[in-house]
PDB file of C-alpha atoms and ligand atoms in Angstrom:
ATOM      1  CA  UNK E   1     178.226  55.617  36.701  1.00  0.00           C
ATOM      2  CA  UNK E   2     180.113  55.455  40.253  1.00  0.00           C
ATOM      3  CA  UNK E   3     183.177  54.619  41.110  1.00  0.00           C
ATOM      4  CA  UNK E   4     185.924  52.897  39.106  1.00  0.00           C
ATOM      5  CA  UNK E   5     188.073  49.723  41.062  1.00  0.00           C
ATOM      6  CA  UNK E   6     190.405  47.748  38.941  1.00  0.00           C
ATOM      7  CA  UNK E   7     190.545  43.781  39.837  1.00  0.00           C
ATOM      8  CA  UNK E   8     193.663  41.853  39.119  1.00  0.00           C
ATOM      9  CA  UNK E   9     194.008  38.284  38.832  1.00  0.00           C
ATOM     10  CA  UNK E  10     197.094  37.037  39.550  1.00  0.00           C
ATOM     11  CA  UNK E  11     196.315  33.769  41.183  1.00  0.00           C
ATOM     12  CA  UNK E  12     197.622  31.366  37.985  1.00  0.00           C
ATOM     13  CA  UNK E  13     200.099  28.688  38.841  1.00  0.00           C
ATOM     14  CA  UNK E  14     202.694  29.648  36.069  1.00  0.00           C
ATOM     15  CA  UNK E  15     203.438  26.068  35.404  1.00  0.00           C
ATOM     16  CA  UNK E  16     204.990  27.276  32.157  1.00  0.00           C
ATOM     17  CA  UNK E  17     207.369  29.244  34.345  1.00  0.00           C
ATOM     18  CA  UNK E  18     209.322  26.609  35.726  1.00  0.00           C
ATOM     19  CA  UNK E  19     210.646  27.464  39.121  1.00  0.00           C
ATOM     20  CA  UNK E  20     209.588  27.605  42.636  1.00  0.00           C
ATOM     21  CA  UNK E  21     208.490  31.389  43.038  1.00  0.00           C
ATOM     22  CA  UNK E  22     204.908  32.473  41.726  1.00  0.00           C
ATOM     23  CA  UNK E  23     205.771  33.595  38.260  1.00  0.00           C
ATOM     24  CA  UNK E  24     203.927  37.362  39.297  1.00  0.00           C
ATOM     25  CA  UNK E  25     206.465  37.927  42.262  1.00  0.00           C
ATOM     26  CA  UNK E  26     209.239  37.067  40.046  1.00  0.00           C
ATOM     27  CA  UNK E  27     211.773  40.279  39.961  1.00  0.00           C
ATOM     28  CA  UNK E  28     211.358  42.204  36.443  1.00  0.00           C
ATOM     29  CA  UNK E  29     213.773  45.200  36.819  1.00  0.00           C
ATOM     30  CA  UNK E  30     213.902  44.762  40.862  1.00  0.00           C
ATOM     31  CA  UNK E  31     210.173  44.929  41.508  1.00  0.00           C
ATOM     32  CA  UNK E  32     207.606  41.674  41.670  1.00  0.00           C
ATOM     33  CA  UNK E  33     206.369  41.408  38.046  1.00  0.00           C
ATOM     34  CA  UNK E  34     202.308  42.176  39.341  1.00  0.00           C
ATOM     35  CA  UNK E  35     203.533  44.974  41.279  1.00  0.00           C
ATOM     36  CA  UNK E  36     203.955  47.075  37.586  1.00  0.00           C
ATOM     37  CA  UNK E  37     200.726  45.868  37.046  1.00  0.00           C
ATOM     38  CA  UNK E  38     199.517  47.774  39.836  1.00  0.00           C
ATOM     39  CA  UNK E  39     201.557  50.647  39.473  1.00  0.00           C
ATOM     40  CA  UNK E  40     200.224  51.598  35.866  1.00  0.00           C
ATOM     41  CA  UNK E  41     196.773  50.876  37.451  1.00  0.00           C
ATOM     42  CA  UNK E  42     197.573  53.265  39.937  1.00  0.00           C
ATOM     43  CA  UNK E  43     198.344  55.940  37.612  1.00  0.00           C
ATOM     44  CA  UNK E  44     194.844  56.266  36.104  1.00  0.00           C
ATOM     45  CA  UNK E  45     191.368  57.347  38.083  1.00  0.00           C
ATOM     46  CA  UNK E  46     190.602  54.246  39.834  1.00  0.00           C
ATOM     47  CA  UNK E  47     189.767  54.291  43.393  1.00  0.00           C
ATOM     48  CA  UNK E  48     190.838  50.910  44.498  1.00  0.00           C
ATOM     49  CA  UNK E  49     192.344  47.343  43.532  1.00  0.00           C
ATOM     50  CA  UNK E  50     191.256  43.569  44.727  1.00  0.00           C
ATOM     51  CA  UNK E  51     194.171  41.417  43.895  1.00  0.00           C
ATOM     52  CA  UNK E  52     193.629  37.951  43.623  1.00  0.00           C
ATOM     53  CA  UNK E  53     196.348  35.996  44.810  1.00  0.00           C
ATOM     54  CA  UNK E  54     196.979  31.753  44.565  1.00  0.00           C
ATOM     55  CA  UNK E  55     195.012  29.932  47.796  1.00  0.00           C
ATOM     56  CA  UNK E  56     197.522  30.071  50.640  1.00  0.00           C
ATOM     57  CA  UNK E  57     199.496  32.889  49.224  1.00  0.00           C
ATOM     58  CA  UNK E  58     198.139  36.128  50.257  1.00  0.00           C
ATOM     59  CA  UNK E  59     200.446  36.555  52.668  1.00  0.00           C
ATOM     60  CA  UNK E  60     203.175  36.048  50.448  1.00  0.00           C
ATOM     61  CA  UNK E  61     202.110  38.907  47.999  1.00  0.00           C
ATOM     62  CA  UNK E  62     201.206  41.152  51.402  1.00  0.00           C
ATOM     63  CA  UNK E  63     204.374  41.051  52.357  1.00  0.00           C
ATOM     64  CA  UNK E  64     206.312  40.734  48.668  1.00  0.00           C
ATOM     65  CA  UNK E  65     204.107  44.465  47.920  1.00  0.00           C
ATOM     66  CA  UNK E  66     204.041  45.972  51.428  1.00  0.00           C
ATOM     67  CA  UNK E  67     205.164  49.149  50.202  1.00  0.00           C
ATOM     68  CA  UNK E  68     202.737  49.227  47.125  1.00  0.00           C
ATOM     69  CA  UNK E  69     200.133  48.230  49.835  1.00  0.00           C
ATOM     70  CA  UNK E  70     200.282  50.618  52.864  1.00  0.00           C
ATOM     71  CA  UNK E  71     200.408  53.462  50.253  1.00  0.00           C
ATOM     72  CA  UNK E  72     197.168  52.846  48.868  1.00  0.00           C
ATOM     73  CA  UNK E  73     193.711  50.770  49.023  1.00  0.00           C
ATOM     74  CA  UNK E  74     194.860  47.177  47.636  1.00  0.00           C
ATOM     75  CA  UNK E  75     192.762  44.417  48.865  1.00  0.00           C
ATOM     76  CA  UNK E  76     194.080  40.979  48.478  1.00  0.00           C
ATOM     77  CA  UNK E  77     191.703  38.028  48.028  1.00  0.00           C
ATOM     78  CA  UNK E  78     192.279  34.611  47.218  1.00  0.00           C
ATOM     79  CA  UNK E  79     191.574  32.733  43.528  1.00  0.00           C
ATOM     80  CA  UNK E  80     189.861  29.854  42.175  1.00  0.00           C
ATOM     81  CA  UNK E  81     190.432  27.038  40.201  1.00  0.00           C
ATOM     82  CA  UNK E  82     190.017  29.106  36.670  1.00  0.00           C
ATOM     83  CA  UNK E  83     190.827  32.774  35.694  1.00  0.00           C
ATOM     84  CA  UNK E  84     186.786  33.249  35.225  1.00  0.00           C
ATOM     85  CA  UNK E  85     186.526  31.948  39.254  1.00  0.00           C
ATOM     86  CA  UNK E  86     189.513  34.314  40.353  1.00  0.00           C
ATOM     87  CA  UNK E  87     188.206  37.038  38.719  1.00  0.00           C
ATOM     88  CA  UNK E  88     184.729  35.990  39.849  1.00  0.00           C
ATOM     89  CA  UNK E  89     186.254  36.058  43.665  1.00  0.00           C
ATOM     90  CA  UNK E  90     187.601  39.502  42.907  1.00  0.00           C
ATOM     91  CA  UNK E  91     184.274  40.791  41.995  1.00  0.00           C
ATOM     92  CA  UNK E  92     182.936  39.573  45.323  1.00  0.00           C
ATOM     93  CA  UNK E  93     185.512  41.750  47.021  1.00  0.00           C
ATOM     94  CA  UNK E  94     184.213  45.033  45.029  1.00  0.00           C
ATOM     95  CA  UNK E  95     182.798  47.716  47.497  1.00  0.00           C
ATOM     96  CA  UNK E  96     179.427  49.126  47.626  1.00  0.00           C
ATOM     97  CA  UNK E  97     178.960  51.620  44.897  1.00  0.00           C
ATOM     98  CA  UNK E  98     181.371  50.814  42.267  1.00  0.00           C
ATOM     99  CA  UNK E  99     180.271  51.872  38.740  1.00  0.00           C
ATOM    100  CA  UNK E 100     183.316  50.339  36.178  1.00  0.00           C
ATOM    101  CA  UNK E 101     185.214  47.321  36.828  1.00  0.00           C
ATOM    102  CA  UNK E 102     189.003  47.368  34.863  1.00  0.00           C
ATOM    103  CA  UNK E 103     190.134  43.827  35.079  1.00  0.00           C
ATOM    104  CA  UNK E 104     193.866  43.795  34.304  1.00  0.00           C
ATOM    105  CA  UNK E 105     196.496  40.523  34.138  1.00  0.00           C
ATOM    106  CA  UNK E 106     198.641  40.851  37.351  1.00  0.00           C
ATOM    107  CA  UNK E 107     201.001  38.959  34.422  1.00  0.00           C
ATOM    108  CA  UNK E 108     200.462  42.034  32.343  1.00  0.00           C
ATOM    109  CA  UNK E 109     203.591  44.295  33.542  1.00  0.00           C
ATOM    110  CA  UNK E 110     204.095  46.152  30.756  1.00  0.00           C
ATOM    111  CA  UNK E 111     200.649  48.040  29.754  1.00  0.00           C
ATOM    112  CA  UNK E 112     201.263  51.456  29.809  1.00  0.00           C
ATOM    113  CA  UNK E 113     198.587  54.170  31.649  1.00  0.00           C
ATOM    114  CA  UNK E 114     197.189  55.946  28.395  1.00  0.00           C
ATOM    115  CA  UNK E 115     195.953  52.889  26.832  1.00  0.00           C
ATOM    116  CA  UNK E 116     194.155  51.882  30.620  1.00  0.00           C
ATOM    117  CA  UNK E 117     192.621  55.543  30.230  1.00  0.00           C
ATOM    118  CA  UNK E 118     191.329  54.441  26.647  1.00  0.00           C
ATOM    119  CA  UNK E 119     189.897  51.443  27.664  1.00  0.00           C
ATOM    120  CA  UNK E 120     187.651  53.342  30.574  1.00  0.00           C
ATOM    121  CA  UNK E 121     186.453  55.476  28.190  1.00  0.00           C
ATOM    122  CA  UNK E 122     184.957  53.322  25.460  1.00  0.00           C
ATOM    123  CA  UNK E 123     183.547  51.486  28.306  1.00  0.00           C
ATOM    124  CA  UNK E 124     181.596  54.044  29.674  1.00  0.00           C
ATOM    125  CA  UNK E 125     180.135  54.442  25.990  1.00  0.00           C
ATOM    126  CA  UNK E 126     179.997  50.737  25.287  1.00  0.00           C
ATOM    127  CA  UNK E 127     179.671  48.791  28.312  1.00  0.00           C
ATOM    128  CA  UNK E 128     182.338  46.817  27.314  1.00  0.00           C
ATOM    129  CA  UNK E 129     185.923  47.362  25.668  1.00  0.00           C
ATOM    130  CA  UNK E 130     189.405  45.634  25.869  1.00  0.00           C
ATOM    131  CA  UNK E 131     192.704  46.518  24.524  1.00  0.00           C
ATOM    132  CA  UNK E 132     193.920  43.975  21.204  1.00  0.00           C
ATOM    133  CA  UNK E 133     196.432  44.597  18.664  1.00  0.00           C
ATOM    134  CA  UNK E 134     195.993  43.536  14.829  1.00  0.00           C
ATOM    135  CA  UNK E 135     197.464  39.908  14.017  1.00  0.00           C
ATOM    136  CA  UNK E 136     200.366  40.121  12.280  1.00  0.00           C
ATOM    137  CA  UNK E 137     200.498  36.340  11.708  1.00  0.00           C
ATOM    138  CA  UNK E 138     198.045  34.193   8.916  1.00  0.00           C
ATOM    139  CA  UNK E 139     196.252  32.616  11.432  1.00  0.00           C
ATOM    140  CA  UNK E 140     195.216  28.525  10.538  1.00  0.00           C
ATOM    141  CA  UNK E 141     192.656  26.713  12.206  1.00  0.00           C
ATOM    142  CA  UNK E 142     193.528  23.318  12.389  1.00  0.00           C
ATOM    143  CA  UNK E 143     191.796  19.498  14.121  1.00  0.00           C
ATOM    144  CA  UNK E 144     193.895  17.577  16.724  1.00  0.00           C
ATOM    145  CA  UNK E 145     195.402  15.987  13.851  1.00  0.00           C
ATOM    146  CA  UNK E 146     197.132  18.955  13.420  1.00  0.00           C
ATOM    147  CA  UNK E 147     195.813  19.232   9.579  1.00  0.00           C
ATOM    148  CA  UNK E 148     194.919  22.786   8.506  1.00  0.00           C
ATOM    149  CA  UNK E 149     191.080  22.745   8.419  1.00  0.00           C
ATOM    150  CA  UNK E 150     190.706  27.045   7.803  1.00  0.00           C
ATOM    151  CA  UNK E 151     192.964  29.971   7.055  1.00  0.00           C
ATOM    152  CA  UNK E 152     191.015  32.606   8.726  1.00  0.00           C
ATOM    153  CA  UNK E 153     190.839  36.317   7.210  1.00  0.00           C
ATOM    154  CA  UNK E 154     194.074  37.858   9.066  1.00  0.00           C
ATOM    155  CA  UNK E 155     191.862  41.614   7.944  1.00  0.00           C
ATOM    156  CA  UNK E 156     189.462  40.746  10.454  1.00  0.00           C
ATOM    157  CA  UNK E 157     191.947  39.326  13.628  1.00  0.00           C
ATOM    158  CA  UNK E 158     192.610  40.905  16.566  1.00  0.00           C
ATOM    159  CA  UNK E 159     195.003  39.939  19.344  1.00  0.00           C
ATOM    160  CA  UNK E 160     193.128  40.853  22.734  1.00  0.00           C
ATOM    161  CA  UNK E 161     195.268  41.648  25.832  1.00  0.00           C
ATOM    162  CA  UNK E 162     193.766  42.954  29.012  1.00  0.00           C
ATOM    163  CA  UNK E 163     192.393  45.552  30.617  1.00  0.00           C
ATOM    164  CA  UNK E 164     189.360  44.384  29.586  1.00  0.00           C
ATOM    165  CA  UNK E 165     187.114  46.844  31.131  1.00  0.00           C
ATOM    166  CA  UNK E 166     183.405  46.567  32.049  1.00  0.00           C
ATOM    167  CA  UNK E 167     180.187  48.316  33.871  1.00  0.00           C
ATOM    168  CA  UNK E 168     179.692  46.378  36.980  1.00  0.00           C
ATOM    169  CA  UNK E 169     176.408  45.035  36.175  1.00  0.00           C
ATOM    170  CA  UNK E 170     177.419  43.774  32.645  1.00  0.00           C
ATOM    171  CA  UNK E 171     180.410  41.841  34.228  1.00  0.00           C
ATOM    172  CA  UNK E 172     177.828  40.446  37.058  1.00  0.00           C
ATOM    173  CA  UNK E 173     175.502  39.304  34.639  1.00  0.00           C
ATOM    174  CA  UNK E 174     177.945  37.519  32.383  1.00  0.00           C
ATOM    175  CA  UNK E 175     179.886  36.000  35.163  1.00  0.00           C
ATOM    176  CA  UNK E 176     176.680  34.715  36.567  1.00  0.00           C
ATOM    177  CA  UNK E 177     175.803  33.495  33.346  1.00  0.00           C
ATOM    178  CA  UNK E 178     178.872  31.687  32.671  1.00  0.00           C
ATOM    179  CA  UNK E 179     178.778  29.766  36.167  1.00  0.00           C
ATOM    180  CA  UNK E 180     175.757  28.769  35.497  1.00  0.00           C
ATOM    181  CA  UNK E 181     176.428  27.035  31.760  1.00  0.00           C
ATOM    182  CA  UNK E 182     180.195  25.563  33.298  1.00  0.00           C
ATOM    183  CA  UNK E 183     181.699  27.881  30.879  1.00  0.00           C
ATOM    184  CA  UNK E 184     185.276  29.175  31.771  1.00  0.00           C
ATOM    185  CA  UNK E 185     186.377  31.208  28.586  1.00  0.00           C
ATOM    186  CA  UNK E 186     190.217  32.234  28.658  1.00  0.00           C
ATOM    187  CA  UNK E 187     189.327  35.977  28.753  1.00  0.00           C
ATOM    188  CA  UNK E 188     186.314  38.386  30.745  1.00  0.00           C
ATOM    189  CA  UNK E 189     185.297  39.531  27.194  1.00  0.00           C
ATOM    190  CA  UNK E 190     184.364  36.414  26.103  1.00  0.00           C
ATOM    191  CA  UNK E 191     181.492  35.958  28.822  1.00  0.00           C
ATOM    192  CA  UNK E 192     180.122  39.040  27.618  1.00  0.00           C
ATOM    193  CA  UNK E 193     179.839  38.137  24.131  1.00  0.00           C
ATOM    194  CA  UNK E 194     177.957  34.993  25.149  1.00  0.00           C
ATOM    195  CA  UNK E 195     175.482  37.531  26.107  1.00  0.00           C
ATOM    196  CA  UNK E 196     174.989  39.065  22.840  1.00  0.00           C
ATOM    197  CA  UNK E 197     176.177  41.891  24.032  1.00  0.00           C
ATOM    198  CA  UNK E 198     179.022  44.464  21.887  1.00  0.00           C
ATOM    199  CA  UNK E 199     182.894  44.348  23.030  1.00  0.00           C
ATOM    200  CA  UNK E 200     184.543  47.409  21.631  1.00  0.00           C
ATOM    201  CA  UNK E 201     188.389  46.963  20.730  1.00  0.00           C
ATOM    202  CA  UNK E 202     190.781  49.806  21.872  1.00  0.00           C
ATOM    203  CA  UNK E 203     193.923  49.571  19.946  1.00  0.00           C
ATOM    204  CA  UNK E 204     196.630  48.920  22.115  1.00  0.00           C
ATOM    205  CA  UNK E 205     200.379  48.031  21.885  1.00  0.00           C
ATOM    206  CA  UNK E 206     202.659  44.759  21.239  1.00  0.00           C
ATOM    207  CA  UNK E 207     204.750  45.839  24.092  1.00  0.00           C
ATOM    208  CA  UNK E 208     202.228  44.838  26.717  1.00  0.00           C
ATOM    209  CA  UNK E 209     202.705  41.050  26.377  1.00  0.00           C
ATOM    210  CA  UNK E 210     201.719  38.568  29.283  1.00  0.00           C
ATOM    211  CA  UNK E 211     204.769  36.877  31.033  1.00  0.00           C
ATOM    212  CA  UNK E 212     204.414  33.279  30.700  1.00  0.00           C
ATOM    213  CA  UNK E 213     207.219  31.284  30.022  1.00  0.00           C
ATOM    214  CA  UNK E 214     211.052  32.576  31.034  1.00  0.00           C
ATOM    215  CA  UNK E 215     211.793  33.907  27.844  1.00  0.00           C
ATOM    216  CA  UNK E 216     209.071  36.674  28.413  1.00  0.00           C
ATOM    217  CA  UNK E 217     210.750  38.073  31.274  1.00  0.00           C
ATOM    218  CA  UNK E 218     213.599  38.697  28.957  1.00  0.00           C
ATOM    219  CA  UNK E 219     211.734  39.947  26.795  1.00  0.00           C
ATOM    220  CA  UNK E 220     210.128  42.232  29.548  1.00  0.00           C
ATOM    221  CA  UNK E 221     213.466  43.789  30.522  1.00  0.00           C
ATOM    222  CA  UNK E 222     214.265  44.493  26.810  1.00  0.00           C
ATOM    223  CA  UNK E 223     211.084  46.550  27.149  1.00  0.00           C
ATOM    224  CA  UNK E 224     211.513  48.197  30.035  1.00  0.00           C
ATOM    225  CA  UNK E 225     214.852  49.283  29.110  1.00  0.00           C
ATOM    226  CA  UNK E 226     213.919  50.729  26.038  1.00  0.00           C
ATOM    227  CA  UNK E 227     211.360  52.667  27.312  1.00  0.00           C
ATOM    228  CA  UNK E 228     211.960  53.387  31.495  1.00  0.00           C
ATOM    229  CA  UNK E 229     209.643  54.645  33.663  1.00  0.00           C
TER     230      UNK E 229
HETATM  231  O1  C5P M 301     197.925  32.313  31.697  1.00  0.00           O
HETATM  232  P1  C5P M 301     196.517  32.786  31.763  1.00  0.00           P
HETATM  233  O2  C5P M 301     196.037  33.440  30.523  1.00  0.00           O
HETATM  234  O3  C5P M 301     195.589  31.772  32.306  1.00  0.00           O
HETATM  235  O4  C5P M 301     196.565  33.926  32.890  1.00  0.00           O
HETATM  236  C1  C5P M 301     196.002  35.197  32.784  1.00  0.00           C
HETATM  237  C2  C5P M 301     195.925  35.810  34.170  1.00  0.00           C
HETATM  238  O5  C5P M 301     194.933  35.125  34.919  1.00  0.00           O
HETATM  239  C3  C5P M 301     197.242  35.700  34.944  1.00  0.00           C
HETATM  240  O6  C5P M 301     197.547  36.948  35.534  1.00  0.00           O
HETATM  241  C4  C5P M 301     196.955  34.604  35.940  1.00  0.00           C
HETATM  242  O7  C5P M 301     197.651  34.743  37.165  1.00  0.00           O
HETATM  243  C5  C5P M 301     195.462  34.742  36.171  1.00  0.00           C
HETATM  244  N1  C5P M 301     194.821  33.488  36.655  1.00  0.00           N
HETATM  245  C6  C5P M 301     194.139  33.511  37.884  1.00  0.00           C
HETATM  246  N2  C5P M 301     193.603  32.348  38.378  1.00  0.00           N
HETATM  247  C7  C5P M 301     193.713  31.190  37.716  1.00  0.00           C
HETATM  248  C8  C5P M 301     194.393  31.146  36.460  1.00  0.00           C
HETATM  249  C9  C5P M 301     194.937  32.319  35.951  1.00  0.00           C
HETATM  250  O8  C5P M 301     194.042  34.562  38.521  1.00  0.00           O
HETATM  251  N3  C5P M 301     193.209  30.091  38.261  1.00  0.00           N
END
């Protein structure tokens, strides 16, 4: 199947961050936030990483991960408007030759190697998996007048986190395909589906949440300290 590269979008502007410092170089346990998104990348077989930093900040991140960076092959690129265009870019980046695309949250500290591993392997039998939890929530679908319209079957949700993981030419296909309708999704899986084409879940854990708004990060450290490195 070739090689496997992971590619890492981390180019969001974290408006729901608050602050002035890109919400992926903020410090969780002393290291930027998207640099333990790399290392537990790192620690499964992949043979490189495009990260996809903001417009204008690549230098920023070079210099914010040198050490990550000079140790191994991390290319930085620069994002789009969307997630689906910043992943998009980091496609572009891929090298000749790669088989398996793992596209991971750079806001995504906290998934831990195993479940990466997991996710490879149902996607070299399915073409397509990503990690998701069960909901634990009833979930309510609701109008813009906020009245409940649906209470869907809480049996049958599932919470979807990334890696989302992906053979190249599936990903190619349903990014090209997406482009091409205007449609942006919120997650890589979605595209595929629009194809027809089967997404296998891979149970994965609550602990790997997405840092969005400051009381992730605290959340984050909780983690962390809990269960260190
Ligand atoms: O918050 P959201 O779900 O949009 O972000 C998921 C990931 O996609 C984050 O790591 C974020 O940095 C990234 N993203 C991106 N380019 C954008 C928007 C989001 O790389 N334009």
């Amino acid at each position: 199947m070739g090689s496997a590269w992971a590619v890492v979008p981390a180019a969001g502007t974290g408006t729901r961050m608050g602050g002035t410092v890109n919400k992926q170089l903020i410090e969780l346990s002393g290291r930027p936030v998207v640099e333990h998104s790399l290392r537990a990348l790192l620690a499964v077989p992949v043979d490189g990483i495009v990260l996809v930093a903001p417009p204008g900040e690549e230098s920023n991140f070079a210099r914010a991960l040198k050490d990550i960076i000079s140790l191994n092959r991390i290319i930085i690129v620069h994002g789009g408007a969307d997630r689906r265009e910043s992943v998009g870019r980091g496609f572009m980046a891929l090298p000749a030759g790669v088989g398996l695309v793992v596209v991971h949250d750079g806001a995504r500290p906290l998934v831990r190697p195993v479940r990466v591993r997991e996710a490879m392997k149902e996607a070299r039998r399915w073409g397509a998996s990503t990690l998701a939890v069960p909901v634990k929530d009833t979930v309510k679908l609701a109008g813009p007048d906020k009245l409940v319209q649906e209470t869907l079957p809480r049996e049958l949700l599932w919470q979807v986190q990334t890696p989302q993981v992906f053979t190249r030419e599936l990903l190619l296909e349903a990014h090209r395909a997406a482009a091409r309708d205007g449609y942006s999704g919120t997650d890589d899986a979605s595209l595929v589906e629009r194809l027809g084409h089967s997404v296998k879940l891979v149970p994965g854990d609550y602990t790997n949440i997405k840092i969005t708004t400051p009381d992730d990060l605290l959340l984050a450290e909780k983690i962390m300290g809990l269960n260190p490195a």
